[in-house]
PDB file of C-alpha atoms in Angstrom:
ATOM      1  CA  MET A   1      26.962  -3.009 -23.363  1.00  0.00           C
ATOM      2  CA  ILE A   2      24.266  -4.490 -21.132  1.00  0.00           C
ATOM      3  CA  ASN A   3      23.126  -8.106 -21.263  1.00  0.00           C
ATOM      4  CA  HIS A   4      19.562  -9.350 -21.719  1.00  0.00           C
ATOM      5  CA  VAL A   5      18.967  -9.597 -17.975  1.00  0.00           C
ATOM      6  CA  GLU A   6      19.938  -5.947 -17.444  1.00  0.00           C
ATOM      7  CA  MET A   7      17.767  -4.926 -20.419  1.00  0.00           C
ATOM      8  CA  LYS A   8      14.787  -6.712 -18.899  1.00  0.00           C
ATOM      9  CA  ARG A   9      15.392  -5.071 -15.532  1.00  0.00           C
ATOM     10  CA  LEU A  10      15.552  -1.643 -17.153  1.00  0.00           C
ATOM     11  CA  ALA A  11      12.402  -2.267 -19.186  1.00  0.00           C
ATOM     12  CA  ARG A  12      10.411  -3.379 -16.140  1.00  0.00           C
ATOM     13  CA  THR A  13      11.644  -0.426 -14.088  1.00  0.00           C
ATOM     14  CA  GLN A  14      10.525   1.996 -16.780  1.00  0.00           C
ATOM     15  CA  VAL A  15       7.123   0.303 -17.057  1.00  0.00           C
ATOM     16  CA  ALA A  16       6.615   0.543 -13.291  1.00  0.00           C
ATOM     17  CA  ILE A  17       7.507   4.242 -13.262  1.00  0.00           C
ATOM     18  CA  ALA A  18       5.339   4.976 -16.294  1.00  0.00           C
ATOM     19  CA  VAL A  19       2.300   3.445 -14.604  1.00  0.00           C
ATOM     20  CA  GLY A  20       2.998   5.333 -11.375  1.00  0.00           C
ATOM     21  CA  VAL A  21       3.454   8.836 -12.808  1.00  0.00           C
ATOM     22  CA  LEU A  22       0.500   8.982 -15.221  1.00  0.00           C
ATOM     23  CA  VAL A  23      -1.539  11.027 -12.781  1.00  0.00           C
ATOM     24  CA  SER A  24      -2.987  13.180 -15.568  1.00  0.00           C
ATOM     25  CA  GLY A  25      -4.320  10.019 -17.210  1.00  0.00           C
ATOM     26  CA  GLY A  26      -6.219   9.004 -14.103  1.00  0.00           C
ATOM     27  CA  VAL A  27      -3.674   6.701 -12.493  1.00  0.00           C
ATOM     28  CA  LEU A  28      -2.704   7.832  -9.025  1.00  0.00           C
ATOM     29  CA  ALA A  29       0.920   7.166  -8.144  1.00  0.00           C
ATOM     30  CA  GLN A  30       0.775   4.879  -5.097  1.00  0.00           C
ATOM     31  CA  ASP A  31       4.356   3.635  -5.376  1.00  0.00           C
ATOM     32  CA  VAL A  32       7.477   4.972  -7.068  1.00  0.00           C
ATOM     33  CA  TRP A  33      10.807   3.157  -7.439  1.00  0.00           C
ATOM     34  CA  PRO A  34      13.076   3.921  -5.677  1.00  0.00           C
ATOM     35  CA  PRO A  35      11.248   5.841  -2.921  1.00  0.00           C
ATOM     36  CA  GLU A  36      13.607   8.829  -2.880  1.00  0.00           C
ATOM     37  CA  GLN A  37      13.472   9.337  -6.655  1.00  0.00           C
ATOM     38  CA  SER A  38      11.022   9.842  -9.496  1.00  0.00           C
ATOM     39  CA  GLY A  39      11.391  10.158 -13.232  1.00  0.00           C
ATOM     40  CA  ASN A  40      13.701   7.960 -15.276  1.00  0.00           C
ATOM     41  CA  VAL A  41      15.482   5.426 -13.074  1.00  0.00           C
ATOM     42  CA  LEU A  42      18.211   3.524 -14.888  1.00  0.00           C
ATOM     43  CA  ALA A  43      19.126   0.885 -12.319  1.00  0.00           C
ATOM     44  CA  ALA A  44      17.217  -1.191  -9.794  1.00  0.00           C
ATOM     45  CA  GLN A  45      17.903  -0.735  -6.102  1.00  0.00           C
ATOM     46  CA  THR A  46      18.948  -3.754  -4.068  1.00  0.00           C
ATOM     47  CA  SER A  47      17.830  -4.481  -0.522  1.00  0.00           C
ATOM     48  CA  PRO A  48      19.864  -3.931   2.660  1.00  0.00           C
ATOM     49  CA  PHE A  49      19.652  -7.684   3.326  1.00  0.00           C
ATOM     50  CA  ALA A  50      22.628  -9.723   2.128  1.00  0.00           C
ATOM     51  CA  PRO A  51      21.785 -13.198   0.850  1.00  0.00           C
ATOM     52  CA  PRO A  52      23.030 -16.129   2.941  1.00  0.00           C
ATOM     53  CA  ASP A  53      26.048 -18.131   1.877  1.00  0.00           C
ATOM     54  CA  LYS A  54      25.341 -21.143  -0.309  1.00  0.00           C
ATOM     55  CA  ASP A  55      26.146 -24.584   1.069  1.00  0.00           C
ATOM     56  CA  ASP A  56      24.663 -28.098   1.020  1.00  0.00           C
ATOM     57  CA  VAL A  57      21.572 -27.055   2.992  1.00  0.00           C
ATOM     58  CA  THR A  58      21.042 -23.464   1.785  1.00  0.00           C
ATOM     59  CA  PHE A  59      20.315 -22.730  -1.869  1.00  0.00           C
ATOM     60  CA  VAL A  60      20.239 -19.185  -3.205  1.00  0.00           C
ATOM     61  CA  VAL A  61      19.273 -17.269  -6.347  1.00  0.00           C
ATOM     62  CA  ASP A  62      20.432 -13.660  -6.570  1.00  0.00           C
ATOM     63  CA  ASP A  63      20.369 -12.997 -10.328  1.00  0.00           C
ATOM     64  CA  ALA A  64      17.351 -13.913 -12.439  1.00  0.00           C
ATOM     65  CA  PRO A  65      14.864 -12.131 -14.743  1.00  0.00           C
ATOM     66  CA  GLY A  66      12.211 -11.967 -11.960  1.00  0.00           C
ATOM     67  CA  LEU A  67      14.596 -10.360  -9.439  1.00  0.00           C
ATOM     68  CA  ASP A  68      15.789  -6.743  -9.075  1.00  0.00           C
ATOM     69  CA  THR A  69      13.068  -5.612 -11.465  1.00  0.00           C
ATOM     70  CA  GLY A  70      12.316  -2.245  -9.964  1.00  0.00           C
ATOM     71  CA  CYS A  71       8.963  -1.781  -8.245  1.00  0.00           C
ATOM     72  CA  THR A  72       6.742  -3.814 -10.548  1.00  0.00           C
ATOM     73  CA  PHE A  73       2.990  -3.457 -10.925  1.00  0.00           C
ATOM     74  CA  ARG A  74       0.586  -6.270 -11.742  1.00  0.00           C
ATOM     75  CA  SER A  75       0.751  -5.602 -15.495  1.00  0.00           C
ATOM     76  CA  GLY A  76       4.524  -6.167 -15.351  1.00  0.00           C
ATOM     77  CA  GLY A  77       4.238  -9.414 -13.384  1.00  0.00           C
ATOM     78  CA  PRO A  78       4.001 -11.969 -12.086  1.00  0.00           C
ATOM     79  CA  LEU A  79       7.560 -12.145 -10.773  1.00  0.00           C
ATOM     80  CA  ILE A  80       8.861 -15.636 -11.544  1.00  0.00           C
ATOM     81  CA  PHE A  81      12.293 -17.088 -10.777  1.00  0.00           C
ATOM     82  CA  ASN A  82      13.847 -20.435  -9.864  1.00  0.00           C
ATOM     83  CA  VAL A  83      15.828 -21.499  -6.818  1.00  0.00           C
ATOM     84  CA  PRO A  84      18.136 -24.370  -7.899  1.00  0.00           C
ATOM     85  CA  ILE A  85      18.690 -27.148  -5.361  1.00  0.00           C
ATOM     86  CA  THR A  86      22.046 -28.822  -5.951  1.00  0.00           C
ATOM     87  CA  ARG A  87      21.933 -31.639  -3.405  1.00  0.00           C
ATOM     88  CA  HIS A  88      20.690 -35.190  -3.912  1.00  0.00           C
ATOM     89  CA  ILE A  89      19.143 -36.354  -0.646  1.00  0.00           C
ATOM     90  CA  GLY A  90      18.094 -39.922  -1.465  1.00  0.00           C
ATOM     91  CA  ASP A  91      14.796 -41.423  -0.324  1.00  0.00           C
ATOM     92  CA  ARG A  92      12.824 -38.484   1.055  1.00  0.00           C
ATOM     93  CA  ASP A  93      10.089 -40.651   2.609  1.00  0.00           C
ATOM     94  CA  LYS A  94      12.614 -42.710   4.563  1.00  0.00           C
ATOM     95  CA  LEU A  95      14.417 -39.569   5.706  1.00  0.00           C
ATOM     96  CA  LEU A  96      11.143 -38.055   6.915  1.00  0.00           C
ATOM     97  CA  ALA A  97      10.143 -41.260   8.699  1.00  0.00           C
ATOM     98  CA  SER A  98      13.483 -41.453  10.509  1.00  0.00           C
ATOM     99  CA  GLY A  99      13.597 -37.756  11.356  1.00  0.00           C
ATOM    100  CA  ALA A 100      16.771 -37.264   9.325  1.00  0.00           C
ATOM    101  CA  ILE A 101      15.079 -34.445   7.409  1.00  0.00           C
ATOM    102  CA  LYS A 102      12.700 -31.914   8.909  1.00  0.00           C
ATOM    103  CA  PRO A 103       9.197 -31.764   7.384  1.00  0.00           C
ATOM    104  CA  THR A 104       9.517 -28.073   6.498  1.00  0.00           C
ATOM    105  CA  ALA A 105      12.061 -25.910   4.717  1.00  0.00           C
ATOM    106  CA  THR A 106      12.421 -22.126   5.008  1.00  0.00           C
ATOM    107  CA  LEU A 107      11.930 -19.791   2.042  1.00  0.00           C
ATOM    108  CA  ARG A 108      13.381 -16.310   2.594  1.00  0.00           C
ATOM    109  CA  MET A 109      13.260 -13.286   0.300  1.00  0.00           C
ATOM    110  CA  PRO A 110      13.432  -9.509   0.757  1.00  0.00           C
ATOM    111  CA  ALA A 111      10.425  -7.679  -0.693  1.00  0.00           C
ATOM    112  CA  PHE A 112      10.171  -3.945  -1.354  1.00  0.00           C
ATOM    113  CA  ASP A 113       7.303  -1.550  -0.590  1.00  0.00           C
ATOM    114  CA  VAL A 114       4.623  -4.065   0.409  1.00  0.00           C
ATOM    115  CA  ASP A 115       1.781  -1.896   1.750  1.00  0.00           C
ATOM    116  CA  TYR A 116       0.217  -4.795   3.616  1.00  0.00           C
ATOM    117  CA  ASN A 117      -1.771  -2.405   5.836  1.00  0.00           C
ATOM    118  CA  GLY A 118      -2.294   0.190   3.119  1.00  0.00           C
ATOM    119  CA  SER A 119      -5.531   2.009   2.339  1.00  0.00           C
ATOM    120  CA  PRO A 120      -8.268  -0.420   1.237  1.00  0.00           C
ATOM    121  CA  PRO A 121      -7.778  -2.535  -0.648  1.00  0.00           C
ATOM    122  CA  PRO A 122      -4.363  -3.178   0.920  1.00  0.00           C
ATOM    123  CA  GLU A 123      -1.496  -4.739  -1.009  1.00  0.00           C
ATOM    124  CA  ARG A 124      -1.748  -8.501  -1.370  1.00  0.00           C
ATOM    125  CA  ASN A 125       1.097 -10.180  -3.262  1.00  0.00           C
ATOM    126  CA  ARG A 126       0.503 -13.947  -3.316  1.00  0.00           C
ATOM    127  CA  VAL A 127       3.562 -16.225  -3.148  1.00  0.00           C
ATOM    128  CA  SER A 128       3.651 -19.778  -4.493  1.00  0.00           C
ATOM    129  CA  ILE A 129       6.355 -22.409  -4.940  1.00  0.00           C
ATOM    130  CA  ASN A 130       6.111 -25.149  -7.536  1.00  0.00           C
ATOM    131  CA  GLY A 131       2.405 -24.372  -7.926  1.00  0.00           C
ATOM    132  CA  HIS A 132       1.602 -24.446  -4.184  1.00  0.00           C
ATOM    133  CA  VAL A 133       0.500 -21.265  -2.389  1.00  0.00           C
ATOM    134  CA  VAL A 134       2.811 -20.852   0.602  1.00  0.00           C
ATOM    135  CA  PRO A 135       1.451 -20.948   4.174  1.00  0.00           C
ATOM    136  CA  GLY A 136       0.475 -17.364   4.957  1.00  0.00           C
ATOM    137  CA  ASP A 137      -0.276 -16.710   1.281  1.00  0.00           C
ATOM    138  CA  PHE A 138       1.099 -13.180   0.992  1.00  0.00           C
ATOM    139  CA  LEU A 139       4.204 -11.034   1.339  1.00  0.00           C
ATOM    140  CA  THR A 140       4.164  -8.582   4.233  1.00  0.00           C
ATOM    141  CA  GLY A 141       5.925  -5.253   4.655  1.00  0.00           C
ATOM    142  CA  GLU A 142       5.505  -1.506   4.838  1.00  0.00           C
ATOM    143  CA  ASN A 143       5.440   1.486   2.524  1.00  0.00           C
ATOM    144  CA  ASN A 144       8.736   2.264   0.760  1.00  0.00           C
ATOM    145  CA  VAL A 145      10.849  -0.124   2.850  1.00  0.00           C
ATOM    146  CA  TRP A 146      12.433  -3.537   2.345  1.00  0.00           C
ATOM    147  CA  LYS A 147      11.300  -6.408   4.578  1.00  0.00           C
ATOM    148  CA  LEU A 148      12.846  -9.867   4.795  1.00  0.00           C
ATOM    149  CA  ASN A 149       9.932 -12.284   4.420  1.00  0.00           C
ATOM    150  CA  ALA A 150      10.155 -15.909   5.544  1.00  0.00           C
ATOM    151  CA  PHE A 151       7.808 -18.834   4.930  1.00  0.00           C
ATOM    152  CA  GLU A 152       7.864 -22.414   6.218  1.00  0.00           C
ATOM    153  CA  ILE A 153       7.385 -24.723   3.220  1.00  0.00           C
ATOM    154  CA  PRO A 154       6.475 -28.433   3.377  1.00  0.00           C
ATOM    155  CA  VAL A 155       9.562 -30.269   2.169  1.00  0.00           C
ATOM    156  CA  ASP A 156       7.258 -32.485   0.082  1.00  0.00           C
ATOM    157  CA  TRP A 157       6.682 -29.478  -2.205  1.00  0.00           C
ATOM    158  CA  LEU A 158      10.363 -29.201  -3.128  1.00  0.00           C
ATOM    159  CA  GLU A 159      12.146 -30.720  -6.093  1.00  0.00           C
ATOM    160  CA  PHE A 160      15.500 -32.411  -5.459  1.00  0.00           C
ATOM    161  CA  PRO A 161      17.987 -33.524  -8.130  1.00  0.00           C
ATOM    162  CA  ALA A 162      18.583 -37.125  -9.058  1.00  0.00           C
ATOM    163  CA  ALA A 163      21.759 -38.981  -8.133  1.00  0.00           C
ATOM    164  CA  GLY A 164      24.790 -38.327 -10.298  1.00  0.00           C
ATOM    165  CA  ASP A 165      26.048 -34.766 -10.579  1.00  0.00           C
ATOM    166  CA  PRO A 166      23.423 -32.575  -8.868  1.00  0.00           C
ATOM    167  CA  LYS A 167      25.524 -29.414  -9.217  1.00  0.00           C
ATOM    168  CA  ALA A 168      25.588 -29.840 -12.975  1.00  0.00           C
ATOM    169  CA  ASN A 169      21.909 -30.857 -13.077  1.00  0.00           C
ATOM    170  CA  PRO A 170      20.135 -29.030 -10.241  1.00  0.00           C
ATOM    171  CA  ALA A 171      16.429 -29.298  -9.531  1.00  0.00           C
ATOM    172  CA  LEU A 172      14.663 -26.006 -10.210  1.00  0.00           C
ATOM    173  CA  ASN A 173      12.090 -24.810  -7.682  1.00  0.00           C
ATOM    174  CA  GLN A 174       9.891 -22.103  -9.164  1.00  0.00           C
ATOM    175  CA  ILE A 175       8.884 -19.126  -7.039  1.00  0.00           C
ATOM    176  CA  ARG A 176       5.971 -17.018  -8.297  1.00  0.00           C
ATOM    177  CA  VAL A 177       4.763 -13.695  -6.881  1.00  0.00           C
ATOM    178  CA  ASP A 178       1.343 -12.562  -8.135  1.00  0.00           C
ATOM    179  CA  ILE A 179       1.222  -8.827  -7.532  1.00  0.00           C
ATOM    180  CA  ASP A 180      -1.647  -6.797  -6.063  1.00  0.00           C
ATOM    181  CA  THR A 181      -4.242  -9.574  -6.222  1.00  0.00           C
ATOM    182  CA  ALA A 182      -6.864  -7.719  -4.157  1.00  0.00           C
ATOM    183  CA  SER A 183      -7.153  -4.598  -6.338  1.00  0.00           C
ATOM    184  CA  SER A 184      -9.370  -4.099  -9.364  1.00  0.00           C
ATOM    185  CA  SER A 185      -6.862  -1.707 -11.009  1.00  0.00           C
ATOM    186  CA  GLU A 186      -3.127  -0.954 -11.015  1.00  0.00           C
ATOM    187  CA  ARG A 187      -2.477   0.215  -7.449  1.00  0.00           C
ATOM    188  CA  TRP A 188       0.493  -1.371  -5.684  1.00  0.00           C
ATOM    189  CA  CYS A 189       3.917  -2.580  -6.821  1.00  0.00           C
ATOM    190  CA  THR A 190       6.775  -4.603  -5.353  1.00  0.00           C
ATOM    191  CA  ALA A 191      10.210  -6.073  -6.082  1.00  0.00           C
ATOM    192  CA  ILE A 192      12.228  -9.063  -4.863  1.00  0.00           C
ATOM    193  CA  ASP A 193      16.003  -8.872  -4.361  1.00  0.00           C
ATOM    194  CA  TRP A 194      16.981 -12.544  -3.857  1.00  0.00           C
ATOM    195  CA  ALA A 195      15.530 -15.815  -2.579  1.00  0.00           C
ATOM    196  CA  ALA A 196      16.931 -18.647  -0.482  1.00  0.00           C
ATOM    197  CA  LEU A 197      15.675 -22.121   0.430  1.00  0.00           C
ATOM    198  CA  SER A 198      17.090 -23.722   3.583  1.00  0.00           C
ATOM    199  CA  ILE A 199      16.459 -27.382   4.368  1.00  0.00           C
ATOM    200  CA  LYS A 200      17.204 -29.168   7.637  1.00  0.00           C
ATOM    201  CA  VAL A 201      18.694 -32.554   6.757  1.00  0.00           C
ATOM    202  CA  THR A 202      21.349 -34.723   8.378  1.00  0.00           C
ATOM    203  CA  ARG A 203      24.711 -34.606   6.668  1.00  0.00           C
ATOM    204  CA  PRO A 204      26.276 -37.960   5.696  1.00  0.00           C
ATOM    205  CA  HIS A 205      28.854 -39.410   8.120  1.00  0.00           C
ATOM    206  CA  LEU A 206      31.848 -41.505   7.183  1.00  0.00           C
ATOM    207  CA  LEU A 207      33.424 -43.667   9.890  1.00  0.00           C
ATOM    208  CA  VAL A 208      37.072 -44.628   9.379  1.00  0.00           C
ATOM    209  CA  HIS A 209      38.594 -47.148  11.805  1.00  0.00           C
ATOM    210  CA  GLY A 210      42.167 -46.812  13.024  1.00  0.00           C
ATOM    211  CA  ILE A 211      45.102 -48.520  11.326  1.00  0.00           C
ATOM    212  CA  LEU A 212      45.431 -51.000  14.190  1.00  0.00           C
ATOM    213  CA  SER A 213      41.727 -51.902  14.216  1.00  0.00           C
ATOM    214  CA  ASP A 214      39.859 -54.628  12.437  1.00  0.00           C
ATOM    215  CA  ALA A 215      36.200 -55.531  11.831  1.00  0.00           C
ATOM    216  CA  ALA A 216      35.867 -56.912  15.350  1.00  0.00           C
ATOM    217  CA  THR A 217      36.748 -53.605  17.010  1.00  0.00           C
TER     218      THR A 217
END
């Protein structure tokens, strides 16, 4: 038995293939998922890039309805998923003013088959986070290969959880990929394997004096 996430992946994969192989109906197959196969594909391919380990400065999503979809065309998108941040950082403005947190965070995600230099119009997949278009605007890559994309994001765009139990109540940061925005018809497709947000913030320090010390030491 497959769960609803696997069912959605399978459905999107089949839609992508159906759009790509309808040559007789006037749709030229620009992209097929995966590149070495055609026909009915029953499982999405994952990238050769392993996601980073999660910790208190790196936050990862590797399983969501908008990930591992198979090569998805515009009619099957946009690809939308959330990166949960599970760390409460306190007063962001004070941290920025003191230099305790860097003004940008890094968003990384592997993207498949982005024909950025393809035949006109080339493939343009616009990336946004929490409603903001990322610096650089678009995914980059090459035909039928995975590329690890990275974007520097203003930390002001990110959502952080409130104090309390941030692991139980994370702040969700929505990533959206609008597919093939430069074409007037179904032309290019893409897929995302995982996404990670890395922030650069000072870790808290706890000073413990020795057993033979007092407040005057």
